[in-house]
PDB file of C-alpha atoms and ligand atoms in Angstrom:
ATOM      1  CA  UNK Z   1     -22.080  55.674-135.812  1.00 49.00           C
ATOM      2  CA  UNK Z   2     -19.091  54.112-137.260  1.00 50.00           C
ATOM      3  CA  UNK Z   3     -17.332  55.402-140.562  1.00 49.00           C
ATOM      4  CA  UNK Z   4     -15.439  53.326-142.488  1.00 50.00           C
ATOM      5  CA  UNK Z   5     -12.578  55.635-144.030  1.00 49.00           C
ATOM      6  CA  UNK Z   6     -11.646  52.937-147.119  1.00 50.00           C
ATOM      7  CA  UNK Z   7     -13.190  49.826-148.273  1.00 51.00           C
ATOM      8  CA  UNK Z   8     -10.739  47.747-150.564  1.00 59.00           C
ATOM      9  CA  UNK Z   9     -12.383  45.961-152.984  1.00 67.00           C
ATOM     10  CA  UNK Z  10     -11.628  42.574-153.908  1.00 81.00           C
ATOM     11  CA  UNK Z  11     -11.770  41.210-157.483  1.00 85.00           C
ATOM     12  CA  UNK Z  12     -13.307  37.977-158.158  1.00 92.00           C
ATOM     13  CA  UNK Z  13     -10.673  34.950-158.451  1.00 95.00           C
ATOM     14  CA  UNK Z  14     -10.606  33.499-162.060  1.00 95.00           C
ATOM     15  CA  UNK Z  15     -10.006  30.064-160.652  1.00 95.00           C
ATOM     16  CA  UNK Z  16     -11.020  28.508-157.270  1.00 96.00           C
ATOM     17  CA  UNK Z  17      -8.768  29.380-154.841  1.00 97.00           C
ATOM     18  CA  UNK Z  18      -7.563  26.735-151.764  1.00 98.00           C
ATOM     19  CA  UNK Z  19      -9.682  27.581-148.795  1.00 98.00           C
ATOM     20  CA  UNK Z  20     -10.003  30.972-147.252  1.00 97.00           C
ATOM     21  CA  UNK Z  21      -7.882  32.656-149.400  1.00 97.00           C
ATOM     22  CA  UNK Z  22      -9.010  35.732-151.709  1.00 97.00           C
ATOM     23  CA  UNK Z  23      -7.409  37.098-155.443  1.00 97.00           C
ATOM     24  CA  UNK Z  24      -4.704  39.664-155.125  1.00 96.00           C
ATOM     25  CA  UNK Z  25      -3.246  41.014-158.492  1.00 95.00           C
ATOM     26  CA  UNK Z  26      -0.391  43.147-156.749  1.00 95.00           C
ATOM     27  CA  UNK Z  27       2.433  41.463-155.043  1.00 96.00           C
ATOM     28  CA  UNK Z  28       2.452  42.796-151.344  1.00 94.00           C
ATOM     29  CA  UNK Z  29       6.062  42.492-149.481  1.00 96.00           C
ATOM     30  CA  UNK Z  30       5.992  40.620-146.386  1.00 95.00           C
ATOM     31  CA  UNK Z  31       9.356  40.333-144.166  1.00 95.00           C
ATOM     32  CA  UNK Z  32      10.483  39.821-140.626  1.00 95.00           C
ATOM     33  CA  UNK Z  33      12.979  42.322-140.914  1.00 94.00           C
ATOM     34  CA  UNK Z  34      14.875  44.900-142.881  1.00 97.00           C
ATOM     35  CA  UNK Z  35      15.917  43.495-146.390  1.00 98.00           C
ATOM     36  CA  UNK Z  36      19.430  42.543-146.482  1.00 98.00           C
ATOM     37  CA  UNK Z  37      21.633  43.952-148.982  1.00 96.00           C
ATOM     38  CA  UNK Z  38      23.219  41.178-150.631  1.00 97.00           C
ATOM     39  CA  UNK Z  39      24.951  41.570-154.391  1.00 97.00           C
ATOM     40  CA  UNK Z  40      25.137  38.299-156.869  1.00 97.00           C
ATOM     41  CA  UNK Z  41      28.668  38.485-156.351  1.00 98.00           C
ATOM     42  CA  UNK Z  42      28.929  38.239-152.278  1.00 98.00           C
ATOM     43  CA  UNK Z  43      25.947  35.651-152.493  1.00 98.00           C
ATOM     44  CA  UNK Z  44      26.595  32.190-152.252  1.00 98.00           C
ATOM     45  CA  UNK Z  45      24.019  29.110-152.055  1.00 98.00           C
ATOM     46  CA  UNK Z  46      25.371  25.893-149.842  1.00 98.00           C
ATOM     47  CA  UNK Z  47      23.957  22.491-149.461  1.00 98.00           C
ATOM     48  CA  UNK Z  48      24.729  20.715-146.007  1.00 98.00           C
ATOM     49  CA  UNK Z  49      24.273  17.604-144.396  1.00 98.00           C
ATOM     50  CA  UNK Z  50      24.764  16.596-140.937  1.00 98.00           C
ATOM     51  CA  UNK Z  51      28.054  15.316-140.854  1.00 97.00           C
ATOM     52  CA  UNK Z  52      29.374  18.638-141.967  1.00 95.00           C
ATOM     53  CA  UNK Z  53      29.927  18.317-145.755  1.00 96.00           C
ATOM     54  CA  UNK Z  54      28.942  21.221-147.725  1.00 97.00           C
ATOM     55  CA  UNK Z  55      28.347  21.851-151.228  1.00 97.00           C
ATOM     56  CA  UNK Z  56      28.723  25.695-152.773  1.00 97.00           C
ATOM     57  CA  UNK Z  57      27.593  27.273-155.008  1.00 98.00           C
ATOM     58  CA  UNK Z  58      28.550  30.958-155.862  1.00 98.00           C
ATOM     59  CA  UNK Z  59      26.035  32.867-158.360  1.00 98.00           C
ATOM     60  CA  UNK Z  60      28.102  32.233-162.078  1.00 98.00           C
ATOM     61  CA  UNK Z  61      28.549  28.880-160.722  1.00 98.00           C
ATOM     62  CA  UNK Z  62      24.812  29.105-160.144  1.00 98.00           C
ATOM     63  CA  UNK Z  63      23.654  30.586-162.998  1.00 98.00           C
ATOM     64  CA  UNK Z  64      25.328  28.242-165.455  1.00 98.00           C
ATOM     65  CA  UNK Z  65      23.259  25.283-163.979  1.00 98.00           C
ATOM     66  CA  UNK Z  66      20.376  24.604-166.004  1.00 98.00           C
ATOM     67  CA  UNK Z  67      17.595  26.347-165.757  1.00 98.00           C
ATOM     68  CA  UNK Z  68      13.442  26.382-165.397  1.00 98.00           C
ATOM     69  CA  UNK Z  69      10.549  29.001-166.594  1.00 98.00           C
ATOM     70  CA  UNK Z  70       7.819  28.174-163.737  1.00 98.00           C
ATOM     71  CA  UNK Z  71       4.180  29.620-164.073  1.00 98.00           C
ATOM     72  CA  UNK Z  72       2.325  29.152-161.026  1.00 98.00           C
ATOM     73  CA  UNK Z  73       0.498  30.205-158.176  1.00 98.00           C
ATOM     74  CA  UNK Z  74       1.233  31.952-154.682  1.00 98.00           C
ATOM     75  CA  UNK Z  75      -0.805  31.544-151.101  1.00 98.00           C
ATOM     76  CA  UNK Z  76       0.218  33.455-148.466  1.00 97.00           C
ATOM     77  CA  UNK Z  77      -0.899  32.610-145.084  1.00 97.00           C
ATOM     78  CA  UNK Z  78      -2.014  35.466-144.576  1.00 95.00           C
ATOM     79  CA  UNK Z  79      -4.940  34.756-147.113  1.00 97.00           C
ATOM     80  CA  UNK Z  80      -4.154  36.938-150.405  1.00 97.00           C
ATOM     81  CA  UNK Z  81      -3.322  34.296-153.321  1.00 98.00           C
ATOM     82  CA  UNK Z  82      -1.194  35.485-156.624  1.00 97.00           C
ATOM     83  CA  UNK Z  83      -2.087  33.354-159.618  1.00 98.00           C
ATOM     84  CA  UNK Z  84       0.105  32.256-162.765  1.00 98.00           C
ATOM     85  CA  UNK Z  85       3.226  33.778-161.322  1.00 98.00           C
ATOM     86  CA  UNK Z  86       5.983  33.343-163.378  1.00 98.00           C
ATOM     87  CA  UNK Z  87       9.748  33.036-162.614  1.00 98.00           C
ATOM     88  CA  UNK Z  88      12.914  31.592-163.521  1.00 98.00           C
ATOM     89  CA  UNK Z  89      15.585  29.862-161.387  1.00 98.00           C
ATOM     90  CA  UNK Z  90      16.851  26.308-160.392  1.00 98.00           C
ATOM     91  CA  UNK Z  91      15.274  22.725-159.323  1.00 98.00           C
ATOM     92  CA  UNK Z  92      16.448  21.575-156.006  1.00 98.00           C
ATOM     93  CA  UNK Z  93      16.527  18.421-158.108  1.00 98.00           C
ATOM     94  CA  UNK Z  94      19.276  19.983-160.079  1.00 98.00           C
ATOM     95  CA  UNK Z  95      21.088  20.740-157.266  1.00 98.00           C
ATOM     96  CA  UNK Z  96      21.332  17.916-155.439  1.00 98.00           C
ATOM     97  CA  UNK Z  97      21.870  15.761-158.351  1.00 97.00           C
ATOM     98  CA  UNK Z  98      25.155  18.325-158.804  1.00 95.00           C
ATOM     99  CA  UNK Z  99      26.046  18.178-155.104  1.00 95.00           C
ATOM    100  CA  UNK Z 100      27.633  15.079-154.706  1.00 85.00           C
ATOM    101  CA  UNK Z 101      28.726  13.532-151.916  1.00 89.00           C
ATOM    102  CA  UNK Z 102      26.027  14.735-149.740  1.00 96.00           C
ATOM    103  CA  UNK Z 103      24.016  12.320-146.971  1.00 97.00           C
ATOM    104  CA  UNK Z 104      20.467  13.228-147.592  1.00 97.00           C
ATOM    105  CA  UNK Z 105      17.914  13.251-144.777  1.00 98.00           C
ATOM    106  CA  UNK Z 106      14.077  13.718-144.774  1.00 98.00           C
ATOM    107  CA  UNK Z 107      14.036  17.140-143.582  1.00 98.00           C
ATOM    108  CA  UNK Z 108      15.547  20.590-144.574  1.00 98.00           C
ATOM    109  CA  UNK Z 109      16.456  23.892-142.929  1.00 99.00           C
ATOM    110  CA  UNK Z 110      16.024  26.435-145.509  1.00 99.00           C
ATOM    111  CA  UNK Z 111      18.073  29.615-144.545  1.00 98.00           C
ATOM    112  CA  UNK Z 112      18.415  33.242-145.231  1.00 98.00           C
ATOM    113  CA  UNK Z 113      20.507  36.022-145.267  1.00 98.00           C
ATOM    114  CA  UNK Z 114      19.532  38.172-142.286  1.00 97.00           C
ATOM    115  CA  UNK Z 115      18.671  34.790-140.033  1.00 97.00           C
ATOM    116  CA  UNK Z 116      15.070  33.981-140.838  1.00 98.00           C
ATOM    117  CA  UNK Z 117      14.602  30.355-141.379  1.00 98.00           C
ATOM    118  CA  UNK Z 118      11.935  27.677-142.512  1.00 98.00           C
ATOM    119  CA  UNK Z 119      11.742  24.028-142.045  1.00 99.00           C
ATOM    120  CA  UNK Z 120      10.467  21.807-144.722  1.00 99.00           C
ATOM    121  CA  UNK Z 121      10.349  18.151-145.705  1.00 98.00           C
ATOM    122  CA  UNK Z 122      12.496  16.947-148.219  1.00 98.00           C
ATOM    123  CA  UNK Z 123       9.717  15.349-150.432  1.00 98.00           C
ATOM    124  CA  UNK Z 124       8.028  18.993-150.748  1.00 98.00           C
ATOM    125  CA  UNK Z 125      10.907  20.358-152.316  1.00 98.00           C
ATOM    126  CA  UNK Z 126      12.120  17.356-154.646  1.00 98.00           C
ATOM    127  CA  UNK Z 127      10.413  16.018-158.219  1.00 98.00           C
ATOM    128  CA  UNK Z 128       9.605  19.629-159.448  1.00 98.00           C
ATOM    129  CA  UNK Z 129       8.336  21.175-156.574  1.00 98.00           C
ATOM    130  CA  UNK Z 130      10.636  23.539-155.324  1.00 99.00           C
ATOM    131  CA  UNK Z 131      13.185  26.543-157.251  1.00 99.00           C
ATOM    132  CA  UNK Z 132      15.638  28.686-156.172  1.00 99.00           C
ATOM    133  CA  UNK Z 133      14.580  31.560-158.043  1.00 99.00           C
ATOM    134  CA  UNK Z 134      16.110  34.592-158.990  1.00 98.00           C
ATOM    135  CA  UNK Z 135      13.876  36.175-161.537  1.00 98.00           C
ATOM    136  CA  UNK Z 136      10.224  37.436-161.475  1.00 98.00           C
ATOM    137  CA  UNK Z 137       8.009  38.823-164.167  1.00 98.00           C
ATOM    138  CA  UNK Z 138      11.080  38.584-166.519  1.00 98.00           C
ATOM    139  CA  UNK Z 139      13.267  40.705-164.562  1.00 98.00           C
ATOM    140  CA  UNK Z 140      15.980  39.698-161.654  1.00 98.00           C
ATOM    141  CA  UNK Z 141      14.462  39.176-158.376  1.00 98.00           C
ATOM    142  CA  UNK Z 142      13.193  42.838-156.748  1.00 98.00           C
ATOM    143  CA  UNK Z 143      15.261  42.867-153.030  1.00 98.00           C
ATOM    144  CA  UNK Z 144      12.719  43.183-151.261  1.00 98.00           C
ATOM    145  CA  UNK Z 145      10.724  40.165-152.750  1.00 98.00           C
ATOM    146  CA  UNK Z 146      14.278  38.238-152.328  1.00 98.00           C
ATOM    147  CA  UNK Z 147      16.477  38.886-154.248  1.00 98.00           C
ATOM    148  CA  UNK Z 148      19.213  37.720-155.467  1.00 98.00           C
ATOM    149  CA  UNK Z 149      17.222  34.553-155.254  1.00 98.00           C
ATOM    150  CA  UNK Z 150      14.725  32.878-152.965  1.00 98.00           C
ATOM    151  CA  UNK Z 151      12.903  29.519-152.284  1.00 99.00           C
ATOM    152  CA  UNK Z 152       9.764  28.937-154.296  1.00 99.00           C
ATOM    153  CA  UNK Z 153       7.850  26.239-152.647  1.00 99.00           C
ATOM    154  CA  UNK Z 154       4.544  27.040-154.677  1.00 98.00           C
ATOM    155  CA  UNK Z 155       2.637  23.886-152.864  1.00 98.00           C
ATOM    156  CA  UNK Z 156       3.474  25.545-149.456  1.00 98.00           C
ATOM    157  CA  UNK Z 157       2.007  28.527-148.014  1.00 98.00           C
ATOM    158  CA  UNK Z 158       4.473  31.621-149.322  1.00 98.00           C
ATOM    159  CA  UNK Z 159       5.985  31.966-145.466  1.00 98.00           C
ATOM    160  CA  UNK Z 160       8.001  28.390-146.343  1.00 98.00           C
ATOM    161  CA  UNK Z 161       9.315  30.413-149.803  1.00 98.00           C
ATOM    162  CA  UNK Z 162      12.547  32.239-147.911  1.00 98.00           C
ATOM    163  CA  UNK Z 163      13.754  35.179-149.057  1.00 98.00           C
ATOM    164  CA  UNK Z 164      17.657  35.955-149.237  1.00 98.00           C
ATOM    165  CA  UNK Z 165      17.940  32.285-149.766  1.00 98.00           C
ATOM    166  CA  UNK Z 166      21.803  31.042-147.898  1.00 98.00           C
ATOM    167  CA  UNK Z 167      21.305  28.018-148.230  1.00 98.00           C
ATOM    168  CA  UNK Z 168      19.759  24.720-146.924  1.00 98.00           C
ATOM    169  CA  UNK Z 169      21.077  21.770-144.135  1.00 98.00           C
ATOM    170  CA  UNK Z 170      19.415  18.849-144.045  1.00 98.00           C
ATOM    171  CA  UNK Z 171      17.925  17.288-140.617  1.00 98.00           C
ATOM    172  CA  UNK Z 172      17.091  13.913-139.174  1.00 98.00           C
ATOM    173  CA  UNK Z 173      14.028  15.458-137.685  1.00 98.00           C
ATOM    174  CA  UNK Z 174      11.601  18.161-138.548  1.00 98.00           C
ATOM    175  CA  UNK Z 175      12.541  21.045-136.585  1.00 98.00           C
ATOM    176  CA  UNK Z 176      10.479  24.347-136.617  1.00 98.00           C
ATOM    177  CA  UNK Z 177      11.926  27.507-138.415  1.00 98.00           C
ATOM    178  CA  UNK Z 178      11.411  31.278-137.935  1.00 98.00           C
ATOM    179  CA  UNK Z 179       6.687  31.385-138.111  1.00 98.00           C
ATOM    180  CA  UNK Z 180       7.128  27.754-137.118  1.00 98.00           C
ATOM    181  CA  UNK Z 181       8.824  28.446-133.380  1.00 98.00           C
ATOM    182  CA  UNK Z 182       5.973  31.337-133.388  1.00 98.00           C
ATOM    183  CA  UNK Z 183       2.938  28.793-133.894  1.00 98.00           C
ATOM    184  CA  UNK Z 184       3.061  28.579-137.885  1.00 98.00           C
ATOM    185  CA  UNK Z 185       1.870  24.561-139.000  1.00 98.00           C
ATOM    186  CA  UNK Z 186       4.775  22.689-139.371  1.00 98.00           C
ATOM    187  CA  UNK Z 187       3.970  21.734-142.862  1.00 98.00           C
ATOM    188  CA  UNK Z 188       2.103  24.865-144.207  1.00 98.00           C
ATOM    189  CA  UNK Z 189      -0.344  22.890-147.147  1.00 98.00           C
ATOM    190  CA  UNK Z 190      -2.683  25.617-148.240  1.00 98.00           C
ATOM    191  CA  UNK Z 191      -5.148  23.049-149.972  1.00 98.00           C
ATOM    192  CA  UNK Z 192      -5.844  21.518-146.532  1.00 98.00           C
ATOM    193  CA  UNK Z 193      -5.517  25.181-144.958  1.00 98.00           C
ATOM    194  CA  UNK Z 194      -2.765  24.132-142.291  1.00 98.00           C
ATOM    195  CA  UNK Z 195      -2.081  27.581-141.028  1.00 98.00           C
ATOM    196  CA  UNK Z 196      -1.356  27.262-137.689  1.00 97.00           C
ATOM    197  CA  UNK Z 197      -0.050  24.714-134.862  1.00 94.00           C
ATOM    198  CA  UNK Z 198      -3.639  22.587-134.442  1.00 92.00           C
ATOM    199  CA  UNK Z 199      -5.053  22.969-138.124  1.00 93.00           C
TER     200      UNK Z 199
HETATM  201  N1  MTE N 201      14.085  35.736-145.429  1.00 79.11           N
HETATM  202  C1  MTE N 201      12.747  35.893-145.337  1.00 79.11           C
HETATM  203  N2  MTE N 201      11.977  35.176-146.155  1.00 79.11           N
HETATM  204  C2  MTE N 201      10.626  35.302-146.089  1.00 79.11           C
HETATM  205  C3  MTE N 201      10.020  36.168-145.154  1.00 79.11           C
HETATM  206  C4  MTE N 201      10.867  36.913-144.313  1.00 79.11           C
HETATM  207  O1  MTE N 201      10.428  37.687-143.460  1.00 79.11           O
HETATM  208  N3  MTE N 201      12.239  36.754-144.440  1.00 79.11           N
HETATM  209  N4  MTE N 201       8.655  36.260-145.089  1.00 79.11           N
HETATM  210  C5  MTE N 201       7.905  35.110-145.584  1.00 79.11           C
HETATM  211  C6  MTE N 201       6.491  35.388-145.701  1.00 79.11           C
HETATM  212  S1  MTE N 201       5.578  35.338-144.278  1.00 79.11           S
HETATM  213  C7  MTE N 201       5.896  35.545-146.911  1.00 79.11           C
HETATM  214  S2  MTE N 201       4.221  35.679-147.052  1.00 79.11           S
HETATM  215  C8  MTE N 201       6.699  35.691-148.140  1.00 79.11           C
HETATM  216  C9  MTE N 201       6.437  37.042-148.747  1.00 79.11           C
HETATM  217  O2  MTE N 201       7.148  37.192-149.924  1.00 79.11           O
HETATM  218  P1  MTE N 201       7.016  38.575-150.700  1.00 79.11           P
HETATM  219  O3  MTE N 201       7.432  39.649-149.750  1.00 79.11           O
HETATM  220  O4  MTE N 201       7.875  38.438-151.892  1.00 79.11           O
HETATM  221  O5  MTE N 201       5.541  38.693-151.053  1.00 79.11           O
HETATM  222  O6  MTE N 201       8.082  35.557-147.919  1.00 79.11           O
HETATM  223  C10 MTE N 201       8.444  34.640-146.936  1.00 79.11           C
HETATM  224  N5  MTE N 201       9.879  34.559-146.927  1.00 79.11           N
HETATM  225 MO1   MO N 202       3.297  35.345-144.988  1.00 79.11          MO
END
């Protein structure tokens, strides 16, 4: 006979959810690693392109950029979906409009304090899709959900949201970050459930 010692139960989604995933109303922690220790004033945000120009940003300089309210919705890839979400930070738009004299390319390396990395394209972070964020829930970003400030890519699976956010170089060519190397999809769409390499 087997005994089951707990049985979560799951609540019923409000809205449909993209495939496979189920409604979570708490907001589970999922890193690599330990959570780096980084305070607003030691953290710095660059831009950087391939011939070596680089565009910084350090966190007043940051802050005083304008800034959005997003409500939206979370999918992690490893199924549990967060709806209506709500945070505050700045469009990528924003920044590169304010970075200058940077060469753009069609791919980005977002990267973290700590090392962990993600690849992206540069049209899934542009026109309102993408945030540096650095409050949650009205309140700065908790560390171990990323603060000082992350990536929010809310039209990506959460893994391509990184934490500790350093910064992001751009790329000729779409390179695989820290899941992708492991066998995470390149691209990481939860409406056409591209989990892994093959989906
Ligand atoms: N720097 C960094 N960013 C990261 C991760 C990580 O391990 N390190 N984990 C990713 C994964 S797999 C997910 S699901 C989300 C989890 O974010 P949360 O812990 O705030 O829920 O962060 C992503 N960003
Ligand atoms: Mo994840």
């Amino acid at each position: 006979m087997i005994t089951r010692g707990f049985t979560s139960q799951r609540s019923k989604s409000p809205r449909p959810l993209p495939p496979g995933q189920y409604y979570e109303e708490g907001f589970p922690v999922l890193s690599a690693g330990p959570t780096p220790k980084i305070t607003p004033e030691q953290w710095e945000f660059t831009l950087e392109d391939r011939q070596g120009q680089v565009t910084r940003w350090s966190w007043t300089e940051f802050m005083s950029l304008p800034q959005d309210d997003i409500k939206t919705d979370i999918h992690c890839v490893d199924k549990w979906s967060k709806l209506d979400t709500r945070w505050k930070g700045v469009s990528i738009d924003v920044l590169l409009s304010e970075a200058g004299e940077l060469q753009l390319e069609d791919y980005v390396m977002a990267f973290s304090y700590g090392g962990y990395s993600t690849n992206l394209a540069l049209d899934d972070i542009t026109e309102g899709k993408a945030w540096v964020a650095w409050e949650f829930g009205g309140k700065p970003l908790e560390p171990e959900h990323g603060g000082p400030a992350r990536l929010l890519v809310p039209q990506r699976y959460f893994w391509k949201s990184a934490k500790w956010l350093k910064g992001l170089r751009f790329m000729s060519d779409d390179q695989p970050g820290f899941w992708e190397q492991a066998g995470y999809h390149m691209r990481g769409d939860p409406k056409s459930e591209e989990r892994y390499w093959g989906d």
